[in-house]
């Protein structure tokens, strides 16, 4: 009997639906699937309030762990043949609960010498968050063998509007009845079951060397090269903001978080389009690098610093 553990934190429920659909085609008589929801002791609200949403930025980006509820002993006492790690992206970084888990002693126990498949659901930028997850998996002596990244397929600025409607309103509905539904589409969520087929084959054969390529062939990762530079540049700027904000307390912190909110709006609506234009202008001379980047970020490899 093969033992599979699905570890996740799904604030809205979208990611959990994706994971269940993937599991539906892994589950056979020879496979037992267990679920482990990561629960922070201090709950993150959903829907978000604006102050709490922006207030989570410094700790999220700086990957500062928060205390978690204990993982059940029956989970910790079992050795798993495969772990599927489901996470969402907050501020170009894995969410606080998942980051906290990956920095815990329980993660070392569950992930050491174990094949891991990451599954993420995000608005559009997930590449640098995945790089951070890769490093944390290495620190836990885990072996990343597959990655599935599902995103909102709508235009960047449309998805900005609709995700705010969802996160602040709490309902995944069409804003004003005319905008597309936010997040990963229902079609993509339902179709996530196709990823379970190559995962099941790799699991039963205990052979993962070709898994990521097989996942790519069924659309597990779609790299938008125009967002790579935006993600990287965003991490540089966020580092400065987060290191400054983490030192502020009380009303001073609240004041500077308001400034950060306006900077974020400025970056999304004005800086990001400029970065996109620069990408288009440099596409031909940078073509080979772009293709190398696409190949790397589609893979499960980790660059050596």
CSV table of N, CA and C in Angstrom, one decimal, residues 173-291:
chain,number,residue,atom,x,y,z
A,173,UNK,N,-17.5,35.6,-7.2
A,173,UNK,CA,-18.6,35.9,-8.1
A,173,UNK,C,-18.2,36.9,-9.1
A,174,UNK,N,-18.9,37.1,-10.1
A,174,UNK,CA,-18.6,38.1,-11.2
A,174,UNK,C,-18.9,39.5,-10.6
A,175,UNK,N,-17.9,40.3,-10.5
A,175,UNK,CA,-18.1,41.7,-10.0
A,175,UNK,C,-19.0,42.4,-10.9
A,176,UNK,N,-20.0,43.1,-10.4
A,176,UNK,CA,-21.0,43.9,-11.1
A,176,UNK,C,-21.8,43.0,-12.2
A,177,UNK,N,-21.5,41.7,-12.1
A,177,UNK,CA,-22.2,40.8,-13.1
A,177,UNK,C,-21.6,40.9,-14.5
A,178,UNK,N,-20.5,41.6,-14.7
A,178,UNK,CA,-19.9,41.8,-16.0
A,178,UNK,C,-18.4,41.3,-16.0
A,179,UNK,N,-17.7,41.4,-14.9
A,179,UNK,CA,-16.3,41.0,-14.9
A,179,UNK,C,-16.3,39.5,-14.8
A,180,UNK,N,-15.2,38.9,-15.3
A,180,UNK,CA,-15.0,37.4,-15.1
A,180,UNK,C,-14.9,37.0,-13.7
A,181,UNK,N,-15.2,35.8,-13.4
A,181,UNK,CA,-15.0,35.3,-12.0
A,181,UNK,C,-13.5,35.3,-11.6
A,182,UNK,N,-13.2,35.7,-10.4
A,182,UNK,CA,-11.8,35.8,-10.0
A,182,UNK,C,-11.1,34.4,-9.8
A,183,UNK,N,-9.8,34.4,-9.7
A,183,UNK,CA,-9.1,33.2,-9.4
A,183,UNK,C,-9.0,32.2,-10.5
A,184,UNK,N,-8.5,31.0,-10.2
A,184,UNK,CA,-8.4,29.9,-11.2
A,184,UNK,C,-9.8,29.6,-11.7
A,185,UNK,N,-10.0,29.4,-13.0
A,185,UNK,CA,-11.3,29.2,-13.5
A,185,UNK,C,-11.9,27.8,-13.1
A,186,UNK,N,-13.2,27.8,-13.0
A,186,UNK,CA,-13.9,26.5,-12.7
A,186,UNK,C,-13.5,25.4,-13.6
A,187,UNK,N,-13.3,25.7,-14.9
A,187,UNK,CA,-12.8,24.7,-15.9
A,187,UNK,C,-11.5,24.2,-15.5
A,188,UNK,N,-10.5,25.0,-15.1
A,188,UNK,CA,-9.2,24.6,-14.8
A,188,UNK,C,-9.2,23.8,-13.5
A,189,UNK,N,-10.0,24.2,-12.5
A,189,UNK,CA,-10.1,23.5,-11.3
A,189,UNK,C,-10.6,22.0,-11.5
A,190,UNK,N,-11.7,21.9,-12.3
A,190,UNK,CA,-12.3,20.6,-12.6
A,190,UNK,C,-11.3,19.8,-13.4
A,191,UNK,N,-10.5,20.4,-14.3
A,191,UNK,CA,-9.6,19.7,-15.2
A,191,UNK,C,-8.3,19.3,-14.4
A,192,UNK,N,-8.1,19.7,-13.2
A,192,UNK,CA,-6.9,19.4,-12.4
A,192,UNK,C,-6.8,17.9,-12.2
A,193,UNK,N,-7.9,17.2,-12.3
A,193,UNK,CA,-7.9,15.7,-12.1
A,193,UNK,C,-6.9,15.1,-13.1
A,194,UNK,N,-6.6,15.7,-14.2
A,194,UNK,CA,-5.7,15.1,-15.2
A,194,UNK,C,-4.3,14.9,-14.7
A,195,UNK,N,-3.9,15.8,-13.7
A,195,UNK,CA,-2.6,15.7,-13.2
A,195,UNK,C,-2.3,14.5,-12.3
A,196,UNK,N,-3.4,13.9,-11.8
A,196,UNK,CA,-3.3,12.7,-11.0
A,196,UNK,C,-2.8,11.5,-11.7
A,197,UNK,N,-3.1,11.5,-13.0
A,197,UNK,CA,-2.7,10.3,-13.8
A,197,UNK,C,-1.2,10.0,-13.8
A,198,UNK,N,-0.4,11.0,-14.3
A,198,UNK,CA,1.1,10.8,-14.3
A,198,UNK,C,1.6,10.7,-12.8
A,199,UNK,N,1.0,11.3,-11.9
A,199,UNK,CA,1.4,11.2,-10.5
A,199,UNK,C,1.2,9.8,-10.0
A,200,UNK,N,0.1,9.2,-10.3
A,200,UNK,CA,-0.2,7.9,-9.9
A,200,UNK,C,0.8,6.9,-10.5
A,201,UNK,N,1.1,7.0,-11.7
A,201,UNK,CA,2.0,6.1,-12.4
A,201,UNK,C,3.4,6.2,-11.8
A,202,UNK,N,3.9,7.4,-11.5
A,202,UNK,CA,5.2,7.6,-10.9
A,202,UNK,C,5.2,7.0,-9.5
A,203,UNK,N,4.1,7.2,-8.8
A,203,UNK,CA,4.0,6.7,-7.4
A,203,UNK,C,4.1,5.2,-7.4
A,204,UNK,N,3.3,4.5,-8.2
A,204,UNK,CA,3.2,3.1,-8.2
A,204,UNK,C,4.5,2.4,-8.6
A,205,UNK,N,5.2,3.1,-9.5
A,205,UNK,CA,6.5,2.6,-10.0
A,205,UNK,C,7.7,3.1,-9.2
A,206,UNK,N,7.4,4.0,-8.3
A,206,UNK,CA,8.4,4.6,-7.5
A,206,UNK,C,9.5,5.2,-8.3
A,207,UNK,N,9.1,5.8,-9.4
A,207,UNK,CA,10.1,6.4,-10.4
A,207,UNK,C,9.6,7.8,-10.8
A,208,UNK,N,10.3,8.8,-10.3
A,208,UNK,CA,9.9,10.2,-10.5
A,208,UNK,C,10.7,11.0,-11.4
A,209,UNK,N,11.7,10.4,-12.1
A,209,UNK,CA,12.6,11.1,-12.9
A,209,UNK,C,12.0,11.9,-14.1
A,210,UNK,N,10.9,11.3,-14.6
A,210,UNK,CA,10.3,11.9,-15.7
A,210,UNK,C,8.9,12.6,-15.4
A,211,UNK,N,8.6,12.6,-14.1
A,211,UNK,CA,7.3,13.1,-13.7
A,211,UNK,C,7.1,14.5,-14.1
A,212,UNK,N,8.0,15.5,-13.9
A,212,UNK,CA,7.7,16.8,-14.2
A,212,UNK,C,7.5,17.0,-15.7
A,213,UNK,N,8.3,16.3,-16.5
A,213,UNK,CA,8.1,16.4,-18.0
A,213,UNK,C,6.7,15.9,-18.3
A,214,UNK,N,6.3,14.8,-17.7
A,214,UNK,CA,4.9,14.3,-18.0
A,214,UNK,C,3.8,15.2,-17.5
A,215,UNK,N,4.1,15.9,-16.4
A,215,UNK,CA,3.1,16.9,-15.9
A,215,UNK,C,3.1,18.1,-16.9
A,216,UNK,N,4.2,18.5,-17.4
A,216,UNK,CA,4.3,19.6,-18.3
A,216,UNK,C,3.5,19.3,-19.6
A,217,UNK,N,3.5,18.1,-20.0
A,217,UNK,CA,2.8,17.6,-21.2
A,217,UNK,C,1.3,17.7,-21.1
A,218,UNK,N,0.8,17.7,-19.9
A,218,UNK,CA,-0.6,17.9,-19.7
A,218,UNK,C,-1.0,19.3,-19.1
A,219,UNK,N,0.0,20.2,-19.2
A,219,UNK,CA,-0.3,21.6,-18.9
A,219,UNK,C,-0.2,22.0,-17.4
A,220,UNK,N,0.7,21.4,-16.7
A,220,UNK,CA,0.9,21.7,-15.3
A,220,UNK,C,1.5,23.1,-15.0
A,221,UNK,N,2.3,23.6,-15.9
A,221,UNK,CA,2.9,24.9,-15.8
A,221,UNK,C,2.9,25.7,-17.1
A,222,UNK,N,2.4,26.9,-17.0
A,222,UNK,CA,2.5,27.8,-18.1
A,222,UNK,C,3.2,29.0,-17.7
A,223,UNK,N,4.4,29.2,-18.3
A,223,UNK,CA,5.3,30.3,-18.0
A,223,UNK,C,4.9,31.5,-18.8
A,224,UNK,N,4.6,32.7,-18.2
A,224,UNK,CA,4.4,33.9,-18.9
A,224,UNK,C,5.8,34.7,-18.8
A,225,UNK,N,6.6,34.7,-19.8
A,225,UNK,CA,8.0,35.2,-19.7
A,225,UNK,C,7.9,36.7,-19.4
A,226,UNK,N,6.9,37.4,-19.7
A,226,UNK,CA,6.8,38.9,-19.4
A,226,UNK,C,6.7,39.1,-17.9
A,227,UNK,N,6.2,38.1,-17.1
A,227,UNK,CA,6.1,38.3,-15.7
A,227,UNK,C,7.3,37.9,-14.9
A,228,UNK,N,8.3,37.3,-15.5
A,228,UNK,CA,9.5,36.9,-14.8
A,228,UNK,C,10.2,38.1,-14.2
A,229,UNK,N,10.5,39.0,-15.1
A,229,UNK,CA,11.2,40.2,-14.7
A,229,UNK,C,10.4,41.0,-13.7
A,230,UNK,N,9.1,41.1,-13.8
A,230,UNK,CA,8.2,41.8,-12.9
A,230,UNK,C,8.3,41.1,-11.5
A,231,UNK,N,8.3,39.8,-11.5
A,231,UNK,CA,8.3,39.1,-10.2
A,231,UNK,C,9.7,39.3,-9.5
A,232,UNK,N,10.8,39.2,-10.3
A,232,UNK,CA,12.1,39.4,-9.7
A,232,UNK,C,12.3,40.8,-9.2
A,233,UNK,N,11.8,41.8,-10.0
A,233,UNK,CA,12.0,43.2,-9.6
A,233,UNK,C,11.1,43.5,-8.4
A,234,UNK,N,9.9,42.9,-8.4
A,234,UNK,CA,9.0,43.1,-7.3
A,234,UNK,C,9.6,42.6,-6.0
A,235,UNK,N,10.4,41.5,-6.0
A,235,UNK,CA,11.0,41.0,-4.9
A,235,UNK,C,12.1,41.9,-4.3
A,236,UNK,N,12.8,42.6,-5.3
A,236,UNK,CA,13.8,43.5,-4.9
A,236,UNK,C,13.2,44.7,-4.1
A,237,UNK,N,12.1,45.2,-4.7
A,237,UNK,CA,11.4,46.4,-4.0
A,237,UNK,C,10.8,46.0,-2.7
A,238,UNK,N,10.1,44.8,-2.7
A,238,UNK,CA,9.4,44.3,-1.5
A,238,UNK,C,10.4,44.1,-0.4
A,239,UNK,N,11.6,43.7,-0.7
A,239,UNK,CA,12.6,43.5,0.3
A,239,UNK,C,12.9,44.8,1.1
A,240,UNK,N,13.0,45.9,0.4
A,240,UNK,CA,13.2,47.2,1.0
A,240,UNK,C,12.0,47.6,1.8
A,241,UNK,N,10.8,47.5,1.3
A,241,UNK,CA,9.6,47.9,2.0
A,241,UNK,C,9.5,47.0,3.3
A,242,UNK,N,9.6,45.7,3.1
A,242,UNK,CA,9.4,44.8,4.3
A,242,UNK,C,10.4,45.0,5.4
A,243,UNK,N,11.6,45.2,5.0
A,243,UNK,CA,12.7,45.5,6.1
A,243,UNK,C,12.4,46.8,6.8
A,244,UNK,N,11.9,47.8,6.1
A,244,UNK,CA,11.5,49.0,6.7
A,244,UNK,C,10.3,48.9,7.6
A,245,UNK,N,9.3,48.3,7.1
A,245,UNK,CA,8.0,48.2,7.8
A,245,UNK,C,8.1,47.3,9.0
A,246,UNK,N,8.9,46.3,9.0
A,246,UNK,CA,9.0,45.4,10.1
A,246,UNK,C,9.5,46.1,11.4
A,247,UNK,N,10.2,47.2,11.2
A,247,UNK,CA,10.7,47.9,12.3
A,247,UNK,C,9.7,48.9,13.0
A,248,UNK,N,8.6,49.1,12.3
A,248,UNK,CA,7.6,50.1,12.8
A,248,UNK,C,6.6,49.4,13.6
A,249,UNK,N,6.1,50.1,14.6
A,249,UNK,CA,5.1,49.6,15.5
A,249,UNK,C,3.9,50.5,15.7
A,250,UNK,N,2.8,50.0,16.1
A,250,UNK,CA,1.6,50.8,16.4
A,250,UNK,C,1.1,51.7,15.3
A,251,UNK,N,0.8,52.9,15.6
A,251,UNK,CA,0.3,53.9,14.7
A,251,UNK,C,1.3,54.2,13.6
A,252,UNK,N,2.6,54.2,13.9
A,252,UNK,CA,3.6,54.5,12.9
A,252,UNK,C,3.6,53.4,11.8
A,253,UNK,N,3.4,52.1,12.2
A,253,UNK,CA,3.3,51.0,11.3
A,253,UNK,C,2.1,51.2,10.4
A,254,UNK,N,0.9,51.5,11.0
A,254,UNK,CA,-0.3,51.7,10.3
A,254,UNK,C,-0.1,52.8,9.2
A,255,UNK,N,0.5,53.9,9.6
A,255,UNK,CA,0.7,55.0,8.7
A,255,UNK,C,1.6,54.6,7.5
A,256,UNK,N,2.7,53.8,7.7
A,256,UNK,CA,3.5,53.4,6.6
A,256,UNK,C,2.9,52.3,5.8
A,257,UNK,N,2.0,51.5,6.4
A,257,UNK,CA,1.3,50.5,5.6
A,257,UNK,C,0.3,51.2,4.6
A,258,UNK,N,-0.2,52.4,4.9
A,258,UNK,CA,-1.0,53.1,4.0
A,258,UNK,C,-0.2,53.6,2.8
A,259,UNK,N,1.0,54.1,3.1
A,259,UNK,CA,2.0,54.5,2.1
A,259,UNK,C,2.3,53.3,1.2
A,260,UNK,N,2.5,52.1,1.8
A,260,UNK,CA,2.8,50.9,1.0
A,260,UNK,C,1.6,50.5,0.1
A,261,UNK,N,0.4,50.7,0.6
A,261,UNK,CA,-0.8,50.4,-0.2
A,261,UNK,C,-0.8,51.2,-1.5
A,262,UNK,N,-0.5,52.5,-1.3
A,262,UNK,CA,-0.5,53.4,-2.5
A,262,UNK,C,0.6,53.1,-3.4
A,263,UNK,N,1.8,52.7,-2.8
A,263,UNK,CA,2.9,52.3,-3.7
A,263,UNK,C,2.5,51.1,-4.5
A,264,UNK,N,1.8,50.1,-3.9
A,264,UNK,CA,1.4,48.9,-4.6
A,264,UNK,C,0.5,49.2,-5.7
A,265,UNK,N,-0.5,50.1,-5.5
A,265,UNK,CA,-1.4,50.5,-6.6
A,265,UNK,C,-0.6,51.2,-7.7
A,266,UNK,N,0.3,52.0,-7.3
A,266,UNK,CA,1.1,52.7,-8.3
A,266,UNK,C,2.0,51.7,-9.2
A,267,UNK,N,2.5,50.7,-8.5
A,267,UNK,CA,3.3,49.7,-9.2
A,267,UNK,C,2.5,48.9,-10.1
A,268,UNK,N,1.3,48.5,-9.7
A,268,UNK,CA,0.5,47.6,-10.5
A,268,UNK,C,0.0,48.4,-11.7
A,269,UNK,N,-0.5,49.6,-11.5
A,269,UNK,CA,-1.1,50.3,-12.6
A,269,UNK,C,-0.2,51.1,-13.5
A,270,UNK,N,1.0,51.4,-13.0
A,270,UNK,CA,1.9,52.3,-13.8
A,270,UNK,C,3.2,51.6,-14.1
A,271,UNK,N,3.9,51.0,-13.1
A,271,UNK,CA,5.2,50.5,-13.3
A,271,UNK,C,5.1,49.2,-14.1
A,272,UNK,N,4.2,48.3,-13.7
A,272,UNK,CA,4.1,47.0,-14.4
A,272,UNK,C,3.9,47.1,-15.9
A,273,UNK,N,3.0,48.1,-16.4
A,273,UNK,CA,2.9,48.2,-17.8
A,273,UNK,C,4.2,48.7,-18.5
A,274,UNK,N,5.0,49.5,-17.8
A,274,UNK,CA,6.3,49.9,-18.3
A,274,UNK,C,7.2,48.8,-18.4
A,275,UNK,N,7.3,47.9,-17.4
A,275,UNK,CA,8.1,46.7,-17.4
A,275,UNK,C,7.7,45.8,-18.6
A,276,UNK,N,6.4,45.7,-18.9
A,276,UNK,CA,5.9,44.9,-20.0
A,276,UNK,C,6.4,45.5,-21.3
A,277,UNK,N,6.3,46.8,-21.5
A,277,UNK,CA,6.8,47.4,-22.7
A,277,UNK,C,8.2,47.2,-22.9
A,278,UNK,N,9.0,47.3,-21.9
A,278,UNK,CA,10.5,47.0,-22.0
A,278,UNK,C,10.7,45.6,-22.4
A,279,UNK,N,9.9,44.7,-21.8
A,279,UNK,CA,10.0,43.3,-22.2
A,279,UNK,C,9.8,43.1,-23.7
A,280,UNK,N,8.8,43.7,-24.2
A,280,UNK,CA,8.5,43.6,-25.7
A,280,UNK,C,9.6,44.2,-26.5
A,281,UNK,N,10.1,45.3,-26.1
A,281,UNK,CA,11.2,45.9,-26.9
A,281,UNK,C,12.5,45.1,-26.9
A,282,UNK,N,12.7,44.3,-25.8
A,282,UNK,CA,14.0,43.6,-25.7
A,282,UNK,C,13.8,42.1,-26.0
A,283,UNK,N,12.6,41.7,-26.5
A,283,UNK,CA,12.3,40.3,-26.6
A,283,UNK,C,13.2,39.6,-27.6
A,284,UNK,N,13.5,40.2,-28.7
A,284,UNK,CA,14.4,39.5,-29.7
A,284,UNK,C,15.8,39.4,-29.2
A,285,UNK,N,16.5,40.5,-28.8
A,285,UNK,CA,17.8,40.3,-28.3
A,285,UNK,C,17.9,39.4,-27.1
A,286,UNK,N,16.9,39.3,-26.3
A,286,UNK,CA,16.9,38.5,-25.1
A,286,UNK,C,16.2,37.1,-25.3
A,287,UNK,N,16.0,36.8,-26.5
A,287,UNK,CA,15.2,35.6,-26.8
A,287,UNK,C,15.8,34.3,-26.2
A,288,UNK,N,17.1,34.1,-26.3
A,288,UNK,CA,17.7,32.9,-25.8
A,288,UNK,C,17.6,32.8,-24.3
A,289,UNK,N,17.9,33.9,-23.6
A,289,UNK,CA,17.7,34.0,-22.2
A,289,UNK,C,16.3,33.7,-21.7
A,290,UNK,N,15.4,34.3,-22.4
A,290,UNK,CA,13.9,34.0,-22.1
A,290,UNK,C,13.6,32.6,-22.2
A,291,UNK,N,14.1,31.9,-23.2
A,291,UNK,CA,13.8,30.5,-23.4
A,291,UNK,C,14.5,29.6,-22.3
